[in-house]
mmCIF file of C-alpha atoms in Angstrom:
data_model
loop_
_atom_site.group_PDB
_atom_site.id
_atom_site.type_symbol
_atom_site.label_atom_id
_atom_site.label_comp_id
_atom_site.label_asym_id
_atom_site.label_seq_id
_atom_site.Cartn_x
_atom_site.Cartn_y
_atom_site.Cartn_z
ATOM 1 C CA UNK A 12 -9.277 22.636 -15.609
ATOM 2 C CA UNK A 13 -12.295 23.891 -17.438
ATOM 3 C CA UNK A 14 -13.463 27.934 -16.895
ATOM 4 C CA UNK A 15 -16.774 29.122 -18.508
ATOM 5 C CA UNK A 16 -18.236 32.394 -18.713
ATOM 6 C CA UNK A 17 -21.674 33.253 -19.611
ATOM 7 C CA UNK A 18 -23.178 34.980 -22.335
ATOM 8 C CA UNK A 19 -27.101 35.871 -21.503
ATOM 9 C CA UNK A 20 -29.448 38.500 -20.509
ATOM 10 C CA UNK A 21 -31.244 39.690 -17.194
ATOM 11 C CA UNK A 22 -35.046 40.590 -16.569
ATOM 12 C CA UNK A 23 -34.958 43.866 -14.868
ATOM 13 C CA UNK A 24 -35.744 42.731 -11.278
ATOM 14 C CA UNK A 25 -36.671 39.650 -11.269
ATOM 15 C CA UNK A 26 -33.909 37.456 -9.141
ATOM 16 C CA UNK A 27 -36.655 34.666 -9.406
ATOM 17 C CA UNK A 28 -36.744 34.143 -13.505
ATOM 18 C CA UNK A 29 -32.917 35.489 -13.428
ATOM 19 C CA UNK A 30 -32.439 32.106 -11.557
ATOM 20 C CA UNK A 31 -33.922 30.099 -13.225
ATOM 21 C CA UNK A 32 -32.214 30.979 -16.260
ATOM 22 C CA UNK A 33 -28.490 30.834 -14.654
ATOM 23 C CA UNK A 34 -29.650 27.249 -13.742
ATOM 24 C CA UNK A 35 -29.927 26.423 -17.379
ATOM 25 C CA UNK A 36 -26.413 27.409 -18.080
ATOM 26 C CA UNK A 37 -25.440 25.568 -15.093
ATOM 27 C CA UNK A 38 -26.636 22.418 -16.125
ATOM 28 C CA UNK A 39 -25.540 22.823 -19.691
ATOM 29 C CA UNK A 40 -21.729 24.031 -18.331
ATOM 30 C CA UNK A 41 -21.879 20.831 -16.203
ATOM 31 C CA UNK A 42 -22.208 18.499 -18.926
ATOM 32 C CA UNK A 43 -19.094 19.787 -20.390
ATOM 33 C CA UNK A 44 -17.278 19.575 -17.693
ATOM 34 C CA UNK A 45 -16.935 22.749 -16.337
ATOM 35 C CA UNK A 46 -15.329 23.536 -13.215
ATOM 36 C CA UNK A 47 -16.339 27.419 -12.527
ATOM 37 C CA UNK A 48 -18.796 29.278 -14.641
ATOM 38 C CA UNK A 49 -19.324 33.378 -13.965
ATOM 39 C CA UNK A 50 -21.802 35.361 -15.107
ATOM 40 C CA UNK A 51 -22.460 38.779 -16.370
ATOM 41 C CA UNK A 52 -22.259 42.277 -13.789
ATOM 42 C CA UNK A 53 -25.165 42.419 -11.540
ATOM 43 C CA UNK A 54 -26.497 39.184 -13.240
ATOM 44 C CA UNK A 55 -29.451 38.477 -11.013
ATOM 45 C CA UNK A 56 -30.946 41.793 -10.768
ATOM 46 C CA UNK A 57 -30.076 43.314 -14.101
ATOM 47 C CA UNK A 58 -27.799 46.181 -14.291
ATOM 48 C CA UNK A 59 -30.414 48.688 -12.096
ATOM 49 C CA UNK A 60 -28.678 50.997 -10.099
ATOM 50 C CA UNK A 61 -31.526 52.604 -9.232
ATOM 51 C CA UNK A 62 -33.033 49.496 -7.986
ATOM 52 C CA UNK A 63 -29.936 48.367 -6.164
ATOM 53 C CA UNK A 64 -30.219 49.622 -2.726
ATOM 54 C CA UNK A 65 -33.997 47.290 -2.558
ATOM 55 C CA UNK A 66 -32.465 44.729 -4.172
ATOM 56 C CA UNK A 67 -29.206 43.983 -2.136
ATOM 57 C CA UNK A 68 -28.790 40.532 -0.906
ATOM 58 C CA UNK A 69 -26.901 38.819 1.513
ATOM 59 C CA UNK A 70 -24.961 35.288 1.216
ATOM 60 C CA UNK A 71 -27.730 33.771 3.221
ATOM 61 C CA UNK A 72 -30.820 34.961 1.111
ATOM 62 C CA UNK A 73 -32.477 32.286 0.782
ATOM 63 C CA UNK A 74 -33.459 33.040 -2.986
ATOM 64 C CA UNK A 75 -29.790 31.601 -3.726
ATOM 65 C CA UNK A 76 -30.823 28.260 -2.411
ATOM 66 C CA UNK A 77 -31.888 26.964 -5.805
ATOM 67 C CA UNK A 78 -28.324 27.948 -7.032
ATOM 68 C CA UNK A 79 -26.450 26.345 -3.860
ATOM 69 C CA UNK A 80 -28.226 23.342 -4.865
ATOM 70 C CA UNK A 81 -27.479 23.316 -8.363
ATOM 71 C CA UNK A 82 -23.594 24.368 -7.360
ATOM 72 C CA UNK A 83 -23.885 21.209 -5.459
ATOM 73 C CA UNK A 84 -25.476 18.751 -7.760
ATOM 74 C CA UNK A 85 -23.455 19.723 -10.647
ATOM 75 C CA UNK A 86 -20.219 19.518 -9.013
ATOM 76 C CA UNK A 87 -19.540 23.047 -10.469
ATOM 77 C CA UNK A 88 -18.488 26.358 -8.698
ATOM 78 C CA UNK A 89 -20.710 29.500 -10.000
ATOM 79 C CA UNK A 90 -19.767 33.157 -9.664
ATOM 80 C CA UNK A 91 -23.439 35.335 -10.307
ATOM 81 C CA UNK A 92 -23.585 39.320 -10.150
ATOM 82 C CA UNK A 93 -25.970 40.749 -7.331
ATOM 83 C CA UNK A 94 -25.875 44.095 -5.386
ATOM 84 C CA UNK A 95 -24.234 43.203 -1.736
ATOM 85 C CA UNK A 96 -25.803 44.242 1.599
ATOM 86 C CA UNK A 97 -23.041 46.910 3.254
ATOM 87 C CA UNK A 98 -23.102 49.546 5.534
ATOM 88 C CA UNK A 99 -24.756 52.295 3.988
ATOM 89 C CA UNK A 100 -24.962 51.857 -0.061
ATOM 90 C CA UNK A 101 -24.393 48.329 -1.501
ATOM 91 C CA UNK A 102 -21.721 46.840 -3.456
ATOM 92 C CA UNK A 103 -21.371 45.595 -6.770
ATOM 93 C CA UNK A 104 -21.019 42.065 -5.905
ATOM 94 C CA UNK A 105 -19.720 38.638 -7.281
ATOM 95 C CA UNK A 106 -21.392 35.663 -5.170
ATOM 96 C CA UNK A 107 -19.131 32.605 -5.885
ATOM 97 C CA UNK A 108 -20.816 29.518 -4.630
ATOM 98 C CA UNK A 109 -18.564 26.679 -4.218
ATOM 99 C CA UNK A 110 -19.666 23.247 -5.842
ATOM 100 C CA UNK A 111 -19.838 21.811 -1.677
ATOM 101 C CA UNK A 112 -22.415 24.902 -0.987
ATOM 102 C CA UNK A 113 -19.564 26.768 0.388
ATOM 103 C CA UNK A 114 -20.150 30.664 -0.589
ATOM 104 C CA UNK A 115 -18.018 33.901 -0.785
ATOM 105 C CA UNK A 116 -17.742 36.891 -2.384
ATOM 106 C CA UNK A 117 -15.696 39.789 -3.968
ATOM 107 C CA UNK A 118 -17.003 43.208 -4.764
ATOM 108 C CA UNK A 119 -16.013 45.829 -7.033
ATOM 109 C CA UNK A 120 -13.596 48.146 -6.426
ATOM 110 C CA UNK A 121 -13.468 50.896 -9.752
ATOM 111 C CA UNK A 122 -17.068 51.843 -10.342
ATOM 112 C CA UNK A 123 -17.779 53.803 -13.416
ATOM 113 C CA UNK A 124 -18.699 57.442 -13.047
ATOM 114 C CA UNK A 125 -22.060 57.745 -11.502
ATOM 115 C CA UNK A 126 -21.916 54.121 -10.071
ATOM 116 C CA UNK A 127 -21.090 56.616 -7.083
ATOM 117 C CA UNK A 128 -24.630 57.675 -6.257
ATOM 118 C CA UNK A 129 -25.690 54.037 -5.891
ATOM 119 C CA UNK A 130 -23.026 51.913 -4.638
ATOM 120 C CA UNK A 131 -19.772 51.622 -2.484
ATOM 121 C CA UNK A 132 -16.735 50.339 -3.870
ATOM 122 C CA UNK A 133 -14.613 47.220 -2.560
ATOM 123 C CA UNK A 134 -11.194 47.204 -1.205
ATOM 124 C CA UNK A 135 -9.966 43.499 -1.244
ATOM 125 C CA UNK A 136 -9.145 41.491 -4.273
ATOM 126 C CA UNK A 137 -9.950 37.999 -4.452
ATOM 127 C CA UNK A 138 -8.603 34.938 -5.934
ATOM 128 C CA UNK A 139 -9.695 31.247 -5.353
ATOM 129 C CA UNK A 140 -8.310 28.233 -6.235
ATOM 130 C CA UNK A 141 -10.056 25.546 -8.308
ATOM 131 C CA UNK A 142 -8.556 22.508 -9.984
ATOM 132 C CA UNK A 143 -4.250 23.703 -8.509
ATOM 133 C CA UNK A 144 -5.486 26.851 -10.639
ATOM 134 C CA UNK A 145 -5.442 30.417 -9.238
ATOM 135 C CA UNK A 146 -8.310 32.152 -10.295
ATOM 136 C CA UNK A 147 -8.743 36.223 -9.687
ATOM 137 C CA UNK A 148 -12.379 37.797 -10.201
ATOM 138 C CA UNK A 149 -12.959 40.964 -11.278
ATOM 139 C CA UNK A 150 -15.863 42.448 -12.359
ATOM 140 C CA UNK A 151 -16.538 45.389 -15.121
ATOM 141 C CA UNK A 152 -14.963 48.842 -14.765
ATOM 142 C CA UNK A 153 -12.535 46.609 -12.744
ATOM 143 C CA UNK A 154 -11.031 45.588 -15.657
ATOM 144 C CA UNK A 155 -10.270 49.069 -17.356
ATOM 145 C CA UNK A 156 -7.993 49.839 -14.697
ATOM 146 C CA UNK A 157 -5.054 48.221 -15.113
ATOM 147 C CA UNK A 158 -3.882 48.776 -11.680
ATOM 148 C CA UNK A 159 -6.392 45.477 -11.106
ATOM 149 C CA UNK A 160 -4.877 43.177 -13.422
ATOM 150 C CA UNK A 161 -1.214 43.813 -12.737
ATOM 151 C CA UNK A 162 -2.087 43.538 -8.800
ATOM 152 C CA UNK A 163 -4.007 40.541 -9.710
ATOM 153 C CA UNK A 164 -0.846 39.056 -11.760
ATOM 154 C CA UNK A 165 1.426 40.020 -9.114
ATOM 155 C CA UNK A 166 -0.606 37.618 -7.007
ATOM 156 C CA UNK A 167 0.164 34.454 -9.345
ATOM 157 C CA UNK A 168 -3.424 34.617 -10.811
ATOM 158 C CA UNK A 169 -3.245 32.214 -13.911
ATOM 159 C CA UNK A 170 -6.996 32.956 -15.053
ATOM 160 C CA UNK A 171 -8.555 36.612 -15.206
ATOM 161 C CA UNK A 172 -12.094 36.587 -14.999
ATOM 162 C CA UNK A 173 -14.771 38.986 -15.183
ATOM 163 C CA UNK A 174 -18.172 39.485 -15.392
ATOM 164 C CA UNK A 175 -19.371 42.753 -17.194
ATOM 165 C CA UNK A 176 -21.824 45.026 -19.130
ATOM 166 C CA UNK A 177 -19.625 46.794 -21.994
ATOM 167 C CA UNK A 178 -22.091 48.641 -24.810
ATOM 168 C CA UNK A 179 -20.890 48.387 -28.628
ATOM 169 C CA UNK A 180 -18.999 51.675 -28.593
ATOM 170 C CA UNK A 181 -16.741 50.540 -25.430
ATOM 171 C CA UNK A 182 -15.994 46.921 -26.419
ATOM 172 C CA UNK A 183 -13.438 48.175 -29.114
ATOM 173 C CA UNK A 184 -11.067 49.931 -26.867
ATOM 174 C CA UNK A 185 -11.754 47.501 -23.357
ATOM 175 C CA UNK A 186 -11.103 44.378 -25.685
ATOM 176 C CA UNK A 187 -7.703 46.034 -25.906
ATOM 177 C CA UNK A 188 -6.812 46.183 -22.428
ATOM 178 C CA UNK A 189 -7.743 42.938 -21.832
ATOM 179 C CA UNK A 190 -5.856 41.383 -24.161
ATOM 180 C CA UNK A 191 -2.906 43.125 -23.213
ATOM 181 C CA UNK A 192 -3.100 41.396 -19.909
ATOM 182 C CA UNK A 193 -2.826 37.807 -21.513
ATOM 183 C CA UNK A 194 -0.338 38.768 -23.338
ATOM 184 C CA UNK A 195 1.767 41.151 -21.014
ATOM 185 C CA UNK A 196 0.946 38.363 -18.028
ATOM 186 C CA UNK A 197 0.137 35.539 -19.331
ATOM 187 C CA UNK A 198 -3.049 35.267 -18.064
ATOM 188 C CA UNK A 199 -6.156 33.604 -19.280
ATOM 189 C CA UNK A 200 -8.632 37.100 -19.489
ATOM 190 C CA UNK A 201 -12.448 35.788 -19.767
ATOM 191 C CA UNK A 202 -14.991 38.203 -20.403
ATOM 192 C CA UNK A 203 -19.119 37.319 -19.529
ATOM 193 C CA UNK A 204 -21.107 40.142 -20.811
ATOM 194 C CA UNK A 205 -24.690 40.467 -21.671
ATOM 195 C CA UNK A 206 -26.052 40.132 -24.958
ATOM 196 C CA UNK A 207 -29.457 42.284 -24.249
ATOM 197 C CA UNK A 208 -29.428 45.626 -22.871
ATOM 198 C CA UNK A 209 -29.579 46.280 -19.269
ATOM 199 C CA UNK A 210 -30.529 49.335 -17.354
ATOM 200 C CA UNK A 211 -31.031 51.285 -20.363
ATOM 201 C CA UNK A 212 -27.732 50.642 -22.049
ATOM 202 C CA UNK A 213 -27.085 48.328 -24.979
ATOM 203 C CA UNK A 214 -24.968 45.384 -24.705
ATOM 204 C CA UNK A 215 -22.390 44.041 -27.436
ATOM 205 C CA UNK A 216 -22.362 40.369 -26.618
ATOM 206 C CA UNK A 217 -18.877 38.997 -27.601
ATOM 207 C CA UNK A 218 -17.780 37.445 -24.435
ATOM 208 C CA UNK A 219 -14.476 36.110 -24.964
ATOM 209 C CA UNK A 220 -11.465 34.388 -23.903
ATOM 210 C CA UNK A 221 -7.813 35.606 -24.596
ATOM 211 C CA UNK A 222 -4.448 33.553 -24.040
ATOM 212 C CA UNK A 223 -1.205 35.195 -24.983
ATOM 213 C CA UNK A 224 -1.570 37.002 -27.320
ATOM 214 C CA UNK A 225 -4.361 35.047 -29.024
ATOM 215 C CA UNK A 226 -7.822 35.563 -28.773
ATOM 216 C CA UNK A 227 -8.987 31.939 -28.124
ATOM 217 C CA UNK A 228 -12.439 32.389 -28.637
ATOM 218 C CA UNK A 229 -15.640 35.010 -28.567
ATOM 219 C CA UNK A 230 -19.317 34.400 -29.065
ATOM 220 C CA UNK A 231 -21.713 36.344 -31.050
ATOM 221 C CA UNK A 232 -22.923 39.578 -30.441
ATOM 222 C CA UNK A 233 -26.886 37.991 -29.517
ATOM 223 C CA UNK A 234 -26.567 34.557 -28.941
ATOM 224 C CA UNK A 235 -27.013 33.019 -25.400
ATOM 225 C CA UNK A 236 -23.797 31.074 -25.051
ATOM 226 C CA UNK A 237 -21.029 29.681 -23.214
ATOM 227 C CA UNK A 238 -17.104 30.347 -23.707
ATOM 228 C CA UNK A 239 -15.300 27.378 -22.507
ATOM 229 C CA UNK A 240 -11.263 27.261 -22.031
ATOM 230 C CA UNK A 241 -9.615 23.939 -20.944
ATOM 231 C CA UNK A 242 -6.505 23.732 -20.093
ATOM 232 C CA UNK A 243 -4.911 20.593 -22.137
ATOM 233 C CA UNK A 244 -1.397 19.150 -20.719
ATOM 234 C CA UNK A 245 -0.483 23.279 -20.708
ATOM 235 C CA UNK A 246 -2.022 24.725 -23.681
ATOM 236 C CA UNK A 247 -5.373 26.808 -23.569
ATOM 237 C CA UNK A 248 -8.239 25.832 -25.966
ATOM 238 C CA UNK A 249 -11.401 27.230 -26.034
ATOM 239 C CA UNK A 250 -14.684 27.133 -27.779
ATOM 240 C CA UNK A 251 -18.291 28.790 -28.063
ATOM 241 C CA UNK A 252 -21.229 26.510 -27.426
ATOM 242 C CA UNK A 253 -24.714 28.242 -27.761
ATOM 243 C CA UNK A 254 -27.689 27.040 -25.157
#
């Protein structure tokens, strides 16, 4: 079982060249072997709230068709961040596209303060299973609460994964939290966050990947880059390979 998560930036937007660069991470998370890659929050769009509501897709917009098909090609499953259609204002959304086309979703459920005025929050968690390995999603100020990991544990999650936006005065204190939850449930915590600033608000970088009570690995604070954990006969390794 290899996870991935992505390290890159978003134009504000512009699903279209957003695409096309998730593709390139695709392909390169393919050739090592990869078996589910997630992105940053709101990867496709950019973190926009404002832009959300004319933004929100659906699971059949056909502007995902180019990632279905890589999904498919690549034999890899892909979770990418894009404001949900919903009954009055959209979710923060993960799309997880299956590597046989197959699509679902989760969407947040603890927005920050002032995610409010643009989006609804979620009420179901969601795990999938890749590889006999229970996988839980969560995605930014999900992962603060810690209501959402121990629900998540409680589940028999084995990997925690997340896509975010954290800024360089948050990371410090949310790094703690989510190393806690390796080590307090044994979890594999992966972290995908931007490493340009989004909607106004500067990104750290340093996606990462705790075990234990180890931090396994973490990219740079700029770099585009994937963190890759593989599971070898029980023990988690992981490494940093920039694109």
């Amino acid at each position: 079982m290899k996870i991935a998560v992505a390290q890159s930036s978003s134009v504000k937007g512009d699903i279209k060249l957003n695409i096309e660069n998730h593709l390139r991470y695709i392909k390169k998370a393919s050739s090592l072997g990869v078996n589910y890659l997630v992105f940053p929050e709101l990867s496709l769009s950019g973190y926009e709230p404002q832009l959300a509501a004319e933004m929100a897709m659906a699971v059949d917009d056909t502007r995902l068709d180019p990632l279905i098909a890589a999904a498919k090609k690549y034999k890899i499953s892909v979770g990418v961040g894009a404001p949900l259609l919903s009954n009055g204002l959209p979710k923060i959304g993960l799309i997880i596209i299956h590597d046989n086309g197959n699509i679902e979703t989760y969407e947040k459920i603890y927005l920050h303060a002032g995610e409010e005025q643009y989006f609804s929050s979620g009420d179901k968690y969601h795990l999938l299973e890749i590889e006999q390995t229970l996988i839980a999603n969560a995605i930014c100020a999900d992962t603060i609460n810690p209501q959402h990991a121990k629900t998540c544990a409680e589940s028999g999650a084995i990997i925690y994964v997340a896509g975010v936006l954290i800024t360089p005065q948050g990371y410090g204190n949310d790094a703690k939290k989510w190393s806690t939850y390796a080590s307090e449930y044994s979890m594999l915590v992966a972290i995908a966050n931007y490493n340009k600033p989004s909607g106004g608000l500067p990104s750290v970088g340093k996606s990462a990947i705790w075990h234990e009570n180890k931090l396994l690995a973490q990219a740079g604070i700029s770099e585009d880059a994937l963190v890759v954990a593989e599971n070898c006969s029980g023990v988690w390794i992981a490494n940093v390979y920039q694109l």
